[in-house]
Short mmCIF file of C-alpha atoms in Angstrom, two decimals:
data_model
loop_
_atom_site.label_atom_id
_atom_site.label_comp_id
_atom_site.label_asym_id
_atom_site.label_seq_id
_atom_site.Cartn_x
_atom_site.Cartn_y
_atom_site.Cartn_z
CA UNK I 1 20.59 28.26 78.88
CA UNK I 2 20.79 25.26 81.22
CA UNK I 3 21.69 25.28 84.87
CA UNK I 4 23.83 22.65 86.58
CA UNK I 5 22.42 20.63 89.38
CA UNK I 6 22.83 22.19 92.80
CA UNK I 7 24.76 25.20 91.29
CA UNK I 8 24.16 28.89 91.12
CA UNK I 9 22.02 30.41 88.46
CA UNK I 10 24.97 32.79 87.59
CA UNK I 11 27.17 31.52 84.80
CA UNK I 12 30.82 31.46 85.64
CA UNK I 13 32.94 33.83 83.62
CA UNK I 14 36.69 33.67 84.21
CA UNK I 15 37.01 37.34 83.24
CA UNK I 16 34.39 38.60 85.73
CA UNK I 17 35.25 39.06 89.39
CA UNK I 18 33.18 37.09 91.99
CA UNK I 19 31.85 34.73 89.34
CA UNK I 20 31.59 31.13 90.57
CA UNK I 21 33.43 28.33 88.94
CA UNK I 22 31.24 25.30 88.02
CA UNK I 23 31.86 21.96 89.54
CA UNK I 24 31.70 18.69 87.74
CA UNK I 25 28.83 16.43 88.79
CA UNK I 26 27.06 19.34 90.54
CA UNK I 27 27.98 17.82 93.86
CA UNK I 28 29.16 20.05 96.68
CA UNK I 29 31.53 17.44 97.76
CA UNK I 30 32.82 16.71 94.27
CA UNK I 31 36.33 17.45 92.94
CA UNK I 32 37.02 20.73 91.07
CA UNK I 33 37.43 20.72 87.30
CA UNK I 34 41.17 21.08 87.13
CA UNK I 35 41.16 21.28 83.32
CA UNK I 36 38.83 24.26 83.39
CA UNK I 37 40.94 25.97 86.01
CA UNK I 38 44.05 25.48 83.87
CA UNK I 39 42.28 26.87 80.83
CA UNK I 40 41.19 29.93 82.79
CA UNK I 41 44.70 30.56 84.13
CA UNK I 42 46.12 30.30 80.65
CA UNK I 43 43.51 32.70 79.36
CA UNK I 44 44.37 35.25 82.08
CA UNK I 45 48.09 34.94 81.32
CA UNK I 46 47.47 35.37 77.61
CA UNK I 47 45.40 38.47 78.27
CA UNK I 48 48.18 39.97 80.41
CA UNK I 49 50.68 39.34 77.62
CA UNK I 50 48.39 41.02 75.10
CA UNK I 51 47.97 44.00 77.39
CA UNK I 52 51.76 44.29 77.92
CA UNK I 53 52.47 44.04 74.20
CA UNK I 54 49.74 46.56 73.43
CA UNK I 55 51.07 49.00 76.07
CA UNK I 56 54.62 48.65 74.74
CA UNK I 57 53.44 49.36 71.23
CA UNK I 58 51.66 52.47 72.43
CA UNK I 59 54.80 53.65 74.24
CA UNK I 60 56.87 53.02 71.13
CA UNK I 61 54.37 54.99 69.08
CA UNK I 62 54.58 57.85 71.61
CA UNK I 63 58.39 57.87 71.58
CA UNK I 64 58.41 57.70 67.80
CA UNK I 65 56.06 60.65 67.66
CA UNK I 66 58.28 62.67 70.00
CA UNK I 67 61.35 61.95 67.90
CA UNK I 68 59.50 62.83 64.74
CA UNK I 69 58.37 66.12 66.22
CA UNK I 70 61.91 66.89 67.34
CA UNK I 71 63.32 66.06 63.90
CA UNK I 72 60.73 68.20 62.17
CA UNK I 73 61.35 71.07 64.55
CA UNK I 74 65.08 70.83 63.97
CA UNK I 75 64.49 71.43 60.29
CA UNK I 76 64.30 75.16 60.88
CA UNK I 77 62.14 77.86 62.34
CA UNK I 78 59.88 77.72 59.30
CA UNK I 79 58.44 74.46 60.73
CA UNK I 80 57.06 76.30 63.74
CA UNK I 81 53.52 77.61 63.66
CA UNK I 82 52.76 81.26 63.04
CA UNK I 83 53.57 83.44 65.98
CA UNK I 84 55.66 80.76 67.71
CA UNK I 85 59.36 80.35 68.28
CA UNK I 86 61.43 77.24 67.93
CA UNK I 87 62.05 75.46 71.20
CA UNK I 88 65.59 74.53 70.15
CA UNK I 89 68.38 76.55 71.79
CA UNK I 90 70.05 79.22 69.70
CA UNK I 91 73.71 79.05 68.73
CA UNK I 92 74.64 81.50 71.47
CA UNK I 93 72.94 79.24 74.05
CA UNK I 94 74.84 76.11 73.09
CA UNK I 95 77.89 75.25 75.17
CA UNK I 96 81.24 75.45 73.40
CA UNK I 97 82.62 72.11 72.35
CA UNK I 98 86.21 73.27 72.71
CA UNK I 99 86.00 75.46 75.79
CA UNK I 100 87.50 78.91 76.14
CA UNK I 101 89.94 79.84 73.39
CA UNK I 102 93.21 81.09 74.93
CA UNK I 103 94.12 84.66 74.15
CA UNK I 104 97.63 86.02 73.65
CA UNK I 105 99.01 89.48 74.03
CA UNK I 106 99.72 91.11 70.66
CA UNK I 107 103.38 91.22 69.81
CA UNK I 108 105.26 93.44 67.41
CA UNK I 109 108.77 93.54 66.07
CA UNK I 110 111.05 96.11 67.66
CA UNK I 111 111.27 99.34 65.69
CA UNK I 112 114.13 99.45 63.19
CA UNK I 113 117.27 101.26 64.25
CA UNK I 114 117.54 104.79 62.89
CA UNK I 115 120.74 105.18 60.81
CA UNK I 116 120.95 108.84 61.76
CA UNK I 117 121.34 107.91 65.43
CA UNK I 118 124.65 106.26 64.59
CA UNK I 119 126.10 109.37 62.98
CA UNK I 120 124.57 111.84 65.43
CA UNK I 121 127.35 111.69 68.00
CA UNK I 122 130.97 110.60 68.35
CA UNK I 123 129.91 108.16 71.09
CA UNK I 124 127.99 105.97 68.61
CA UNK I 125 129.79 106.83 65.37
CA UNK I 126 132.77 104.50 65.79
CA UNK I 127 133.33 103.23 62.24
CA UNK I 128 136.66 104.05 60.56
CA UNK I 129 136.71 107.35 58.69
CA UNK I 130 139.05 108.65 55.99
CA UNK I 131 138.82 110.47 52.62
CA UNK I 132 139.02 107.20 50.70
CA UNK I 133 136.36 105.56 52.89
CA UNK I 134 133.97 108.47 52.53
CA UNK I 135 134.79 108.99 48.83
CA UNK I 136 135.99 105.65 47.44
CA UNK I 137 137.22 104.81 43.95
CA UNK I 138 138.75 106.95 41.25
CA UNK I 139 135.59 108.34 39.73
CA UNK I 140 131.95 109.03 40.54
CA UNK I 141 128.93 108.28 38.36
CA UNK I 142 125.75 110.25 39.00
CA UNK I 143 123.03 109.30 36.56
CA UNK I 144 124.69 109.47 33.13
CA UNK I 145 127.46 111.85 34.25
CA UNK I 146 130.92 110.64 35.26
CA UNK I 147 133.20 112.78 37.43
CA UNK I 148 136.90 112.12 37.83
CA UNK I 149 138.20 112.00 41.36
CA UNK I 150 141.16 114.28 42.06
CA UNK I 151 143.20 115.08 45.19
CA UNK I 152 142.06 114.50 48.80
CA UNK I 153 143.04 116.12 52.10
CA UNK I 154 142.42 115.45 55.78
CA UNK I 155 143.20 117.77 58.69
CA UNK I 156 142.29 118.28 62.34
CA UNK I 157 142.90 122.00 61.97
CA UNK I 158 139.52 122.78 60.43
CA UNK I 159 140.10 126.53 60.13
CA UNK I 160 143.19 125.99 57.97
CA UNK I 161 141.09 124.40 55.20
CA UNK I 162 138.41 127.11 55.18
CA UNK I 163 138.12 130.69 53.96
CA UNK I 164 136.35 133.95 54.75
CA UNK I 165 133.76 133.50 57.53
CA UNK I 166 133.89 129.71 57.70
CA UNK I 167 137.03 129.31 59.88
CA UNK I 168 135.35 131.10 62.79
CA UNK I 169 132.15 129.10 62.42
CA UNK I 170 134.08 125.83 62.52
CA UNK I 171 136.21 126.91 65.44
CA UNK I 172 133.31 128.24 67.52
CA UNK I 173 131.43 124.93 67.15
CA UNK I 174 134.54 122.86 67.91
CA UNK I 175 135.11 121.18 64.59
CA UNK I 176 137.45 118.22 65.15
CA UNK I 177 138.28 117.28 61.55
CA UNK I 178 137.85 118.51 57.98
CA UNK I 179 138.05 116.10 55.04
CA UNK I 180 138.23 117.44 51.46
CA UNK I 181 138.07 115.90 48.00
CA UNK I 182 137.90 117.37 44.48
CA UNK I 183 136.05 116.04 41.43
CA UNK I 184 136.18 117.49 37.92
CA UNK I 185 134.56 117.18 34.49
CA UNK I 186 134.82 119.24 31.28
CA UNK I 187 136.61 122.20 32.82
CA UNK I 188 134.36 122.35 35.90
CA UNK I 189 135.73 121.36 39.31
CA UNK I 190 134.14 121.06 42.76
CA UNK I 191 135.75 120.66 46.17
CA UNK I 192 133.68 118.99 48.89
CA UNK I 193 134.58 119.70 52.52
CA UNK I 194 133.15 117.52 55.30
CA UNK I 195 133.49 119.03 58.78
CA UNK I 196 133.25 116.57 61.68
CA UNK I 197 131.84 117.55 65.08
CA UNK I 198 131.26 115.68 68.34
CA UNK I 199 127.48 116.13 68.25
CA UNK I 200 124.67 116.71 65.82
CA UNK I 201 123.76 119.93 67.63
CA UNK I 202 127.19 121.40 66.87
CA UNK I 203 126.97 120.49 63.19
CA UNK I 204 123.47 121.94 62.91
CA UNK I 205 124.56 125.15 64.58
CA UNK I 206 127.54 125.47 62.23
CA UNK I 207 125.21 125.12 59.26
CA UNK I 208 122.91 127.80 60.65
CA UNK I 209 125.77 130.21 61.34
CA UNK I 210 127.38 129.82 57.93
CA UNK I 211 126.64 132.53 55.37
CA UNK I 212 127.32 133.18 51.69
CA UNK I 213 130.99 133.83 52.44
CA UNK I 214 131.50 130.62 54.44
CA UNK I 215 133.45 128.47 51.99
CA UNK I 216 136.05 125.73 52.04
CA UNK I 217 139.37 126.18 50.24
CA UNK I 218 139.43 124.67 46.78
CA UNK I 219 141.76 121.69 46.49
CA UNK I 220 143.75 121.40 43.28
CA UNK I 221 146.41 119.01 42.04
CA UNK I 222 146.46 115.61 40.39
CA UNK I 223 145.56 117.06 37.02
CA UNK I 224 143.12 119.64 38.43
CA UNK I 225 144.16 123.26 37.91
CA UNK I 226 143.62 125.93 40.52
CA UNK I 227 140.06 127.17 40.59
CA UNK I 228 137.97 129.56 42.62
CA UNK I 229 141.03 131.70 43.43
CA UNK I 230 139.88 135.30 43.01
CA UNK I 231 136.94 134.22 40.85
CA UNK I 232 133.25 134.01 41.58
CA UNK I 233 132.22 130.44 42.45
CA UNK I 234 129.12 128.72 43.67
CA UNK I 235 128.98 127.29 47.21
CA UNK I 236 126.50 125.20 49.23
CA UNK I 237 126.15 124.34 52.92
CA UNK I 238 124.29 121.45 54.56
CA UNK I 239 124.42 119.06 57.52
CA UNK I 240 123.44 115.52 58.46
CA UNK I 241 124.09 113.98 61.85
CA UNK I 242 127.34 115.28 63.33
CA UNK I 243 128.65 116.22 59.87
CA UNK I 244 128.39 119.59 58.14
CA UNK I 245 129.37 119.52 54.48
CA UNK I 246 130.22 122.28 52.01
CA UNK I 247 130.78 122.43 48.24
CA UNK I 248 132.67 125.00 46.17
CA UNK I 249 132.20 124.74 42.38
CA UNK I 250 133.80 126.75 39.59
CA UNK I 251 135.70 126.78 36.31
CA UNK I 252 139.30 125.60 36.18
CA UNK I 253 139.85 128.40 33.62
CA UNK I 254 139.29 131.01 36.34
CA UNK I 255 136.11 132.33 34.75
CA UNK I 256 133.39 133.65 37.04
CA UNK I 257 130.31 131.54 37.56
CA UNK I 258 126.93 133.04 36.66
CA UNK I 259 123.38 131.79 37.09
CA UNK I 260 123.41 130.66 33.45
CA UNK I 261 126.21 128.13 34.08
CA UNK I 262 124.00 125.11 34.66
CA UNK I 263 126.91 122.66 34.44
CA UNK I 264 128.52 124.26 37.51
CA UNK I 265 125.28 124.15 39.48
CA UNK I 266 124.68 120.57 38.46
CA UNK I 267 128.19 119.53 39.50
CA UNK I 268 127.81 121.10 42.93
CA UNK I 269 124.36 119.55 43.41
CA UNK I 270 125.56 116.07 42.38
CA UNK I 271 128.47 116.16 44.82
CA UNK I 272 126.30 117.53 47.61
CA UNK I 273 123.82 114.69 47.04
CA UNK I 274 126.58 112.07 46.91
CA UNK I 275 128.10 113.34 50.16
CA UNK I 276 124.74 113.11 51.91
CA UNK I 277 124.29 109.53 50.68
CA UNK I 278 127.73 108.52 51.86
CA UNK I 279 127.18 109.87 55.37
CA UNK I 280 123.79 108.19 55.53
CA UNK I 281 125.26 104.89 54.30
CA UNK I 282 127.77 105.16 57.11
CA UNK I 283 124.89 105.32 59.57
CA UNK I 284 123.04 102.48 57.85
CA UNK I 285 126.06 100.19 58.00
CA UNK I 286 126.51 100.78 61.71
CA UNK I 287 122.79 100.39 62.40
CA UNK I 288 122.75 97.04 60.55
CA UNK I 289 125.79 95.83 62.49
CA UNK I 290 124.19 96.81 65.79
CA UNK I 291 120.92 95.04 64.87
CA UNK I 292 122.76 91.88 63.85
CA UNK I 293 124.81 91.87 67.04
#
């Protein structure tokens, strides 16, 4: 190693602090080596750039590692180590993307109108009423049996169309109208009597007070011979709404009815069932009209 004239024995190193820069010519009064100074400045600048680039690369590596860890962790809890829990929030901890869902009070359709309500009192039962409305047509078909329609009658004097104990029952409960109709088939005839009251309570009471001797008068004519006059006949009593209805069935020949005469029982049952359906249909029609209005 050689030493410059008049200089320090320490070699100048641009990367070491306090190192002395050599001078050309070794003269204290000489000019500095501007080329060397420029080279040193360039070297320092280059080193700073290398350090900056290296630091940025390290930061990028660190960020990349963090993202990789997050992605791996998001793959499921099975990526976590034994005895550890995932650091990701659970579903219940995540905020809703749509906010609070509005709630509405439950609604229900109004209950259907009860047909019986419309035939339970004179105040609501306003539809027209007559023998031909209640018992339309000229014949009645029940299952495979056809009954021929005979004479009809309509009176406001209920007691006049009843016999035995029935007139008193109708009068005491203020019957306002009694409609009758007769149907016949193969020598068997049945008269149906429909008693009309102002309220359901009156009709129900009339049904309860009626006994085995409470019968309507048979209605003959129009090809139907007299029946149930001095002979044993079968009778029924029932009620629906403000209507009480009675049947009287027997032979047009005047023969007494016995328990073995199934045709007579069947005729009375068919007409009792048909009468119930007609009164109920009356309520249904009025209920439908009220609902539509």
